[in-house]
């Protein structure tokens, strides 16, 4: 994620900001320009008649263009995006993707919805930056993307399962509650579980349908990830009954071992993790020149020089960056920020995702990308990770299996 500037007073601004902390100007993210801009109310005698206020965007890239606030910004305060004045929609590009929102009469649900929207907007920002196909269900019912935020029925008759089906991503509102999410993470023996991670993972299922299914990419996908035609329900039962313990060399997470669809979605999510984090490091001009006691050799990196289009440079920067980030977290008594090790096979899969994305960006989806061959022993391993004995996922007991059944949704790509 980039860092931004208030175009009124040149103070630092962040992606989620709604008001400049120095000058007080209203701020909005303008998705058509990819900037956070300060806004000023358009003069009443000059503004066109509009059911909602019209603002002049002060960012130089806007050239004085006018915008309205997304309804979810102006009315509910759960968004911070602007809409071009001539756009007929009442909602921004991110909020147009909503099919179902929580009960806004419930204050807790509204708070959870806001956290959902923050994570979703980060996902949408990345998808727009990557120039990936992004349509609503209203624009294209067959291939559009939509989100439904649901809570479990009060009577307990219906458990909401987080998952994807035919372009609809459903997320249980409980995932926006940090204590509940952390309890689930511990019960399932997961290393990492975040709201943004859910959005990125489920978007991976959506883009498998858009970019891999029935395409020239399919055989190359199967060569790396396996045959997705194997029975999904059986794979789920097998995974939770006896999860693989020897997964770290070939999979990015234990969950990825369940089925080739999940392997793709987990790898896709990690690719987006890497892109967004490296972009943030670039925006801050982060450079690392480690000096280890005793003279151990540790790779230096300048994030500003990393071009995201260059996969090898991206991965080469990622490893020392995560070593530093994990070490900083430990200095604060926190768990590792990125508790994963990327083996050769995982890097091949990440490279495949990268090439699929680049092909989609350039409009050349017909030609399958080539996978990147790496010599054995060239693992990009994180020297600052926990010992392997501390990192292993353990077998789940009966209560953990029940929790998994309630929280993890079977995904049936359409």
Coordinates of C-alpha atoms in Angstrom, one line a residue:
X1 CA 0.0 0.0 0.0
X2 CA 1.3 3.5 -0.9
X3 CA 1.4 6.3 1.6
X4 CA -0.4 9.5 0.5
X5 CA -0.4 13.2 1.0
X6 CA -3.1 15.7 1.9
X7 CA -3.4 17.8 -1.2
X8 CA -4.5 20.8 0.8
X9 CA -1.6 21.1 3.3
X10 CA 0.9 18.4 2.2
X11 CA 0.6 16.5 5.5
X12 CA 1.0 12.7 5.5
X13 CA -2.2 10.8 4.7
X14 CA -3.0 7.1 4.8
X15 CA -5.3 4.9 2.8
X16 CA -8.0 4.6 5.5
X17 CA -8.0 8.3 6.5
X18 CA -11.2 10.3 6.1
X19 CA -9.9 13.7 7.4
X20 CA -6.5 15.3 7.4
X21 CA -5.2 15.4 11.0
X22 CA -3.4 18.7 10.4
X23 CA -5.8 20.9 8.3
X24 CA -9.1 19.1 8.8
X25 CA -9.9 18.7 5.1
X26 CA -12.2 15.9 4.2
X27 CA -10.3 13.1 2.4
X28 CA -11.4 10.4 0.0
X29 CA -9.7 7.7 -2.0
X30 CA -10.4 8.3 -5.7
X31 CA -10.2 4.8 -7.3
X32 CA -10.2 6.2 -10.9
X33 CA -6.9 8.0 -10.1
X34 CA -5.5 5.7 -7.3
X35 CA -4.9 8.6 -4.9
X36 CA -6.2 9.9 -1.6
X37 CA -7.3 13.5 -2.2
X38 CA -8.4 16.4 -0.1
X39 CA -11.9 17.6 -1.0
X40 CA -13.6 21.0 -0.8
X41 CA -17.3 21.5 -1.2
X42 CA -18.2 22.8 -4.6
X43 CA -19.6 26.4 -4.6
X44 CA -23.3 26.3 -4.3
X45 CA -23.9 28.7 -7.2
X46 CA -21.6 26.7 -9.5
X47 CA -22.3 23.1 -8.5
X48 CA -24.7 21.1 -10.6
X49 CA -28.0 20.0 -9.0
X50 CA -27.3 16.8 -7.2
X51 CA -29.1 14.7 -4.5
X52 CA -25.8 14.6 -2.6
X53 CA -23.1 17.2 -2.1
X54 CA -20.5 17.6 -4.8
X55 CA -16.8 18.2 -3.9
X56 CA -13.8 19.5 -5.8
X57 CA -10.8 17.1 -5.6
X58 CA -7.7 19.1 -4.8
X59 CA -5.2 16.5 -5.8
X60 CA -3.2 17.7 -8.9
X61 CA -4.0 14.5 -10.8
X62 CA -7.8 15.3 -10.6
X63 CA -7.4 18.6 -12.4
X64 CA -10.3 20.1 -10.4
X65 CA -12.7 17.2 -11.2
X66 CA -15.7 16.8 -9.0
X67 CA -16.7 13.9 -6.9
X68 CA -19.5 12.7 -4.6
X69 CA -19.0 10.6 -1.5
X70 CA -19.9 6.9 -1.6
X71 CA -23.3 6.4 0.2
X72 CA -21.6 4.1 2.7
X73 CA -19.2 7.0 3.4
X74 CA -21.7 9.8 3.6
X75 CA -24.4 7.9 5.5
X76 CA -22.8 5.1 7.5
X77 CA -19.2 6.1 7.8
X78 CA -17.9 2.6 6.8
X79 CA -16.2 3.7 3.6
X80 CA -13.9 6.5 2.5
X81 CA -14.0 6.4 -1.3
X82 CA -15.3 9.1 -3.7
X83 CA -17.3 8.7 -6.9
X84 CA -16.8 10.7 -10.0
X85 CA -19.6 13.3 -10.3
X86 CA -20.9 11.8 -13.6
X87 CA -21.0 8.3 -12.2
X88 CA -24.7 7.3 -11.8
X89 CA -24.0 4.9 -9.0
X90 CA -24.6 5.8 -5.4
X91 CA -21.7 3.5 -4.3
X92 CA -18.0 3.4 -5.0
X93 CA -16.3 0.6 -6.9
X94 CA -15.7 -1.4 -3.7
X95 CA -19.1 -1.0 -2.2
X96 CA -20.8 -1.8 -5.5
X97 CA -19.5 -5.4 -4.9
X98 CA -21.7 -5.8 -1.8
X99 CA -24.6 -8.2 -2.2
X100 CA -25.5 -8.4 1.5
X101 CA -24.5 -6.3 4.4
X102 CA -25.1 -6.8 8.2
X103 CA -28.0 -5.5 10.2
X104 CA -27.0 -1.9 10.6
X105 CA -29.4 -1.4 13.5
X106 CA -27.1 -3.5 15.6
X107 CA -24.1 -1.3 16.7
X108 CA -21.8 -4.3 17.1
X109 CA -22.7 -5.6 13.6
X110 CA -22.1 -2.1 12.2
X111 CA -18.6 -2.0 13.8
X112 CA -17.8 -5.4 12.3
X113 CA -19.1 -4.2 9.0
X114 CA -16.7 -1.3 9.1
X115 CA -13.8 -3.7 9.7
X116 CA -15.0 -5.9 6.9
X117 CA -15.0 -2.9 4.5
X118 CA -11.5 -1.8 5.5
X119 CA -10.2 -5.2 4.6
X120 CA -12.3 -5.4 1.4
X121 CA -11.1 -2.0 0.2
X122 CA -7.5 -3.1 0.6
X123 CA -8.2 -6.1 -1.5
X124 CA -10.0 -4.1 -4.2
X125 CA -7.2 -1.5 -4.2
X126 CA -4.7 -4.3 -5.1
X127 CA -7.0 -5.8 -7.7
X128 CA -7.3 -2.5 -9.4
X129 CA -3.6 -1.8 -9.2
X130 CA -3.0 -5.2 -10.9
X131 CA -5.6 -4.3 -13.6
X132 CA -7.4 -7.7 -13.1
X133 CA -10.9 -8.1 -14.4
X134 CA -13.3 -6.8 -11.8
X135 CA -17.0 -6.7 -12.5
X136 CA -20.1 -6.6 -10.3
X137 CA -22.9 -9.2 -10.5
X138 CA -25.0 -6.3 -11.9
X139 CA -22.5 -5.8 -14.7
X140 CA -22.1 -9.5 -15.5
X141 CA -24.1 -12.0 -13.5
X142 CA -22.1 -15.0 -14.8
X143 CA -18.6 -13.7 -14.1
X144 CA -19.1 -10.8 -11.7
X145 CA -17.8 -10.7 -8.1
X146 CA -20.0 -10.1 -5.0
X147 CA -19.6 -10.2 -1.2
X148 CA -22.1 -11.2 1.5
X149 CA -21.4 -10.5 5.1
X150 CA -23.5 -12.8 7.3
X151 CA -23.8 -13.6 11.0
X152 CA -24.8 -16.9 12.5
X153 CA -28.5 -17.3 13.1
X154 CA -29.4 -16.3 16.7
X155 CA -31.1 -19.7 17.2
X156 CA -28.0 -21.5 16.1
X157 CA -30.0 -23.2 13.3
X158 CA -27.7 -21.9 10.6
X159 CA -23.9 -21.7 10.7
X160 CA -22.5 -19.2 8.2
X161 CA -19.5 -20.7 6.4
X162 CA -16.8 -18.5 4.9
X163 CA -16.3 -19.5 1.3
X164 CA -16.7 -18.8 -2.4
X165 CA -19.3 -20.1 -4.9
X166 CA -19.9 -18.9 -8.4
X167 CA -18.4 -15.4 -7.8
X168 CA -20.1 -14.9 -4.4
X169 CA -17.8 -14.6 -1.5
X170 CA -19.5 -15.1 1.9
X171 CA -17.7 -14.1 5.1
X172 CA -18.9 -14.8 8.6
X173 CA -19.2 -11.6 10.5
X174 CA -17.4 -13.3 13.5
X175 CA -14.2 -13.1 11.5
X176 CA -14.3 -9.3 12.1
X177 CA -14.1 -10.0 15.9
X178 CA -10.5 -10.3 16.9
X179 CA -10.9 -12.5 20.0
X180 CA -13.3 -14.9 18.2
X181 CA -10.9 -15.1 15.2
X182 CA -7.9 -15.7 17.4
X183 CA -9.7 -18.5 19.3
X184 CA -10.5 -20.1 15.9
X185 CA -6.9 -19.7 14.8
X186 CA -5.6 -21.5 17.9
X187 CA -8.2 -24.2 17.8
X188 CA -7.4 -25.0 14.2
X189 CA -3.6 -24.9 14.8
X190 CA -3.2 -22.1 12.2
X191 CA -0.1 -19.9 12.0
X192 CA -1.9 -16.9 10.6
X193 CA -5.6 -15.8 10.4
X194 CA -6.6 -12.3 9.5
X195 CA -9.7 -10.6 8.0
X196 CA -7.6 -9.4 5.0
X197 CA -6.2 -12.8 4.6
X198 CA -9.8 -14.2 4.2
X199 CA -10.6 -11.7 1.5
X200 CA -7.4 -12.4 -0.4
X201 CA -7.9 -16.2 -0.1
X202 CA -11.5 -16.1 -1.3
X203 CA -10.6 -13.8 -4.2
X204 CA -8.1 -16.5 -5.2
X205 CA -11.0 -18.9 -5.7
X206 CA -12.8 -16.3 -7.8
X207 CA -9.8 -15.6 -10.0
X208 CA -9.3 -19.4 -10.4
X209 CA -12.6 -19.4 -12.2
X210 CA -11.8 -16.3 -14.2
X211 CA -8.2 -17.0 -15.1
X212 CA -7.5 -20.7 -14.9
X213 CA -10.7 -22.7 -15.4
X214 CA -11.3 -23.8 -19.0
X215 CA -8.3 -21.8 -20.1
X216 CA -5.0 -22.6 -21.7
X217 CA -3.5 -22.2 -18.2
X218 CA -5.2 -25.3 -16.8
X219 CA -2.6 -27.9 -17.6
X220 CA 0.2 -25.8 -16.3
X221 CA -1.8 -25.2 -13.2
X222 CA -2.4 -29.0 -12.7
X223 CA 1.3 -29.7 -13.2
X224 CA 2.1 -27.5 -10.1
X225 CA -0.9 -27.7 -7.9
X226 CA -2.5 -31.1 -8.8
X227 CA -5.8 -32.2 -10.3
X228 CA -8.7 -30.1 -9.1
X229 CA -11.2 -32.7 -10.3
X230 CA -10.6 -34.9 -7.2
X231 CA -13.5 -35.0 -4.8
X232 CA -13.5 -31.9 -2.7
X233 CA -15.7 -33.1 0.2
X234 CA -13.6 -36.2 0.6
X235 CA -10.5 -34.0 0.6
X236 CA -11.9 -31.8 3.4
X237 CA -12.7 -34.9 5.5
X238 CA -9.3 -36.3 5.0
X239 CA -7.5 -33.1 5.8
X240 CA -9.3 -32.5 9.1
X241 CA -9.1 -36.2 10.1
X242 CA -5.3 -36.4 9.5
X243 CA -3.7 -33.2 8.3
X244 CA -0.4 -33.6 6.6
X245 CA 2.7 -32.9 8.7
X246 CA 5.3 -32.9 6.0
X247 CA 3.9 -29.9 4.0
X248 CA 6.4 -27.1 4.4
X249 CA 8.6 -28.0 1.4
X250 CA 5.8 -28.0 -1.1
X251 CA 2.9 -25.9 0.3
X252 CA 2.7 -22.4 1.8
X253 CA 0.3 -23.5 4.6
X254 CA -1.2 -26.6 6.1
X255 CA -4.6 -25.6 4.7
X256 CA -3.1 -25.6 1.2
X257 CA -2.6 -29.3 1.4
X258 CA -6.3 -30.0 1.5
X259 CA -7.1 -29.7 -2.2
X260 CA -5.5 -28.1 -5.4
X261 CA -8.2 -25.4 -5.2
X262 CA -7.1 -24.5 -1.7
X263 CA -3.4 -24.7 -2.7
X264 CA -4.1 -22.1 -5.4
X265 CA -6.1 -19.9 -3.1
X266 CA -3.5 -19.9 -0.4
X267 CA -0.7 -19.3 -2.8
X268 CA -2.7 -16.5 -4.4
X269 CA -3.3 -14.9 -1.0
X270 CA 0.4 -15.0 -0.2
X271 CA 1.3 -13.5 -3.5
X272 CA -1.0 -10.5 -2.6
X273 CA 0.5 -10.4 0.9
X274 CA 3.9 -10.0 -0.7
X275 CA 2.9 -7.4 -3.3
X276 CA 1.1 -5.2 -0.8
X277 CA 3.9 -5.4 1.9
X278 CA 6.7 -4.7 -0.6
X279 CA 4.7 -1.8 -2.0
X280 CA 4.4 -0.4 1.5
X281 CA 8.1 -0.9 2.1
X282 CA 8.9 0.9 -1.2
X283 CA 6.6 3.8 -0.3
X284 CA 8.5 4.3 2.9
X285 CA 11.8 4.0 1.2
X286 CA 12.8 1.1 3.4
X287 CA 16.3 -0.2 3.0
X288 CA 18.0 -3.0 5.0
X289 CA 21.7 -3.3 5.6
X290 CA 22.0 -5.8 8.5
X291 CA 25.0 -6.0 10.7
X292 CA 25.1 -9.3 12.6
X293 CA 27.3 -9.7 15.7
X294 CA 30.2 -12.0 14.6
X295 CA 30.0 -11.0 11.0
X296 CA 27.4 -13.3 9.6
X297 CA 26.5 -12.5 6.0
X298 CA 22.9 -11.2 5.7
X299 CA 21.5 -9.9 2.4
X300 CA 20.9 -6.2 2.1
X301 CA 17.9 -4.9 0.2
X302 CA 16.5 -1.6 -1.0
X303 CA 12.8 -1.8 -1.3
X304 CA 12.6 1.3 -3.5
X305 CA 14.6 -0.5 -6.2
X306 CA 12.3 -3.5 -6.3
X307 CA 10.0 -3.5 -9.4
X308 CA 6.9 -5.7 -8.7
X309 CA 6.9 -6.9 -12.3
X310 CA 10.2 -8.7 -11.7
X311 CA 9.3 -11.8 -9.8
X312 CA 12.9 -12.8 -8.9
X313 CA 13.6 -9.4 -7.5
X314 CA 10.3 -9.5 -5.6
X315 CA 11.1 -12.8 -3.9
X316 CA 14.8 -11.8 -3.3
X317 CA 13.6 -8.7 -1.4
X318 CA 10.8 -10.5 0.4
X319 CA 13.0 -12.9 2.4
X320 CA 15.3 -10.4 4.1
X321 CA 12.3 -8.1 4.6
X322 CA 10.4 -10.7 6.5
X323 CA 13.4 -11.6 8.6
X324 CA 13.6 -8.0 9.7
X325 CA 9.8 -7.7 10.3
X326 CA 9.7 -10.9 12.3
X327 CA 12.7 -9.7 14.4
X328 CA 11.0 -6.3 15.1
X329 CA 7.9 -8.1 16.2
X330 CA 9.9 -10.3 18.5
X331 CA 11.4 -7.2 20.0
X332 CA 7.9 -6.1 21.0
X333 CA 7.0 -9.5 22.4
X334 CA 4.7 -10.3 19.4
X335 CA 4.4 -13.4 17.2
X336 CA 6.2 -13.4 13.9
X337 CA 4.5 -11.1 11.4
X338 CA 5.1 -13.7 8.6
X339 CA 5.5 -17.1 10.1
X340 CA 6.1 -19.0 6.9
X341 CA 9.0 -20.5 5.0
X342 CA 9.0 -20.5 1.2
X343 CA 10.4 -23.6 -0.3
X344 CA 11.4 -24.2 -3.9
X345 CA 8.1 -25.7 -4.8
X346 CA 6.2 -22.8 -3.2
X347 CA 8.3 -20.3 -5.0
X348 CA 7.4 -22.1 -8.3
X349 CA 3.8 -21.8 -7.5
X350 CA 4.1 -18.1 -6.6
X351 CA 5.9 -17.5 -9.8
X352 CA 3.0 -19.2 -11.7
X353 CA 0.5 -16.9 -10.0
X354 CA 2.7 -13.9 -10.9
X355 CA 2.8 -14.9 -14.5
X356 CA -1.0 -15.5 -14.6
X357 CA -1.5 -12.1 -13.2
X358 CA 0.9 -10.5 -15.6
X359 CA -0.8 -12.3 -18.5
X360 CA -4.2 -11.1 -17.4
X361 CA -2.8 -7.5 -17.1
X362 CA -1.5 -7.6 -20.6
X363 CA -4.6 -9.4 -22.0
X364 CA -2.7 -12.5 -23.1
X365 CA -4.6 -15.2 -21.3
X366 CA -4.5 -17.7 -24.2
X367 CA -0.8 -18.6 -23.6
X368 CA -0.1 -20.7 -20.5
X369 CA 2.8 -19.2 -18.5
X370 CA 6.0 -21.2 -18.0
X371 CA 6.8 -22.3 -14.4
X372 CA 10.2 -21.2 -13.0
X373 CA 12.6 -24.0 -12.4
X374 CA 14.8 -23.6 -9.4
X375 CA 17.7 -25.8 -8.4
X376 CA 17.4 -28.0 -5.3
X377 CA 18.7 -26.3 -2.2
X378 CA 17.8 -22.7 -3.3
X379 CA 15.1 -22.4 -0.7
X380 CA 14.3 -18.8 0.3
X381 CA 14.2 -19.7 4.0
X382 CA 13.7 -17.3 6.8
X383 CA 16.5 -17.6 9.3
X384 CA 14.4 -15.8 11.9
X385 CA 11.6 -18.3 12.0
X386 CA 10.7 -20.5 15.0
X387 CA 12.4 -23.9 15.2
X388 CA 10.6 -26.5 13.1
X389 CA 9.5 -28.3 16.3
X390 CA 7.7 -25.1 17.3
X391 CA 6.1 -24.5 13.9
X392 CA 4.6 -27.9 13.2
X393 CA 0.8 -28.1 13.1
X394 CA -0.5 -30.8 15.5
X395 CA -3.2 -33.4 15.0
X396 CA -6.6 -32.0 15.8
X397 CA -8.8 -33.4 18.5
X398 CA -12.6 -33.9 18.2
X399 CA -13.5 -30.4 19.5
X400 CA -11.1 -28.9 17.0
X401 CA -12.6 -30.8 14.2
X402 CA -16.0 -29.6 15.2
X403 CA -14.8 -26.0 15.2
X404 CA -13.2 -26.5 11.8
X405 CA -16.5 -27.8 10.4
X406 CA -18.3 -24.7 11.7
X407 CA -15.8 -22.2 10.5
X408 CA -14.3 -23.4 7.3
X409 CA -16.5 -23.5 4.2
X410 CA -16.2 -26.1 1.4
X411 CA -15.4 -24.1 -1.7
X412 CA -17.0 -25.3 -4.9
X413 CA -15.7 -23.1 -7.7
X414 CA -18.3 -22.7 -10.3

